[in-house]
C-alpha angles and dihedrals in degrees: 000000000000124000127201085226089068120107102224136189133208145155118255102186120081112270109260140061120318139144094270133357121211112224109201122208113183125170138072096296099048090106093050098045093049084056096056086045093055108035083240135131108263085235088048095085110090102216107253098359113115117226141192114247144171115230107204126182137197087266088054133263115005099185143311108257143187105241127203137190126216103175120203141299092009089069133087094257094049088236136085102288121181114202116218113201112186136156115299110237107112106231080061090052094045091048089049090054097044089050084049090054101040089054096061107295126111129217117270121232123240112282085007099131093056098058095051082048091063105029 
């Protein structure tokens, strides 16, 4: 069962290769987790400002991403949401989820974004 106070995890972009691939995180702990994903400090992220960060897993460095902050309730989903845009192929952006996941999210379900957006 899903709860709006989950942290989840998910990738945007369409499946398949492409230039880059965009990895959300939305919940109350986005900002943590993308602090644990970057080696960072959690007030380290400027809103709506990219930057350029570092995701690192427990197997070593996953890519290097541009990170964005959308802080609630002025995102879509109305939380805070971190963007993760890293390079496209799709074994990076399945290593980036599962180092999200593995750092606290959980996996979205499909359509999931939209219903806390308007909720």
């Amino acid at each position: 069962m899903t709860s709006p106070r989950d942290t989840i995890c998910a990738l945007s972009t369409a499946p398949g290769h492409g230039a880059l691939a965009v990895v959300r995180l939305s919940g109350p702990a986005a900002r943590a987790i993308a602090a644990t994903l970057t080696g960072r400090a959690a007030d380290s992220f400027v809103d709506r400002r990219a930057t350029l960060a570092r995701v690192r897993a427990a197997r070593g460095v996953v890519d290097d991403v541009v990170l964005t902050l959308f802080s609630g309730p002025r995102s879509y989903s109305g939380e805070d949401l971190v963007e993760l845009s890293c390079h496209g192929n799709p074994l990076v952006a399945q290593a980036t989820v599962e180092a999200a996941l593995a750092a606290g999210a959980r996996p979205a379900e499909p359509g999931e974004l939209t219903p806390r957006a308007f909720i």
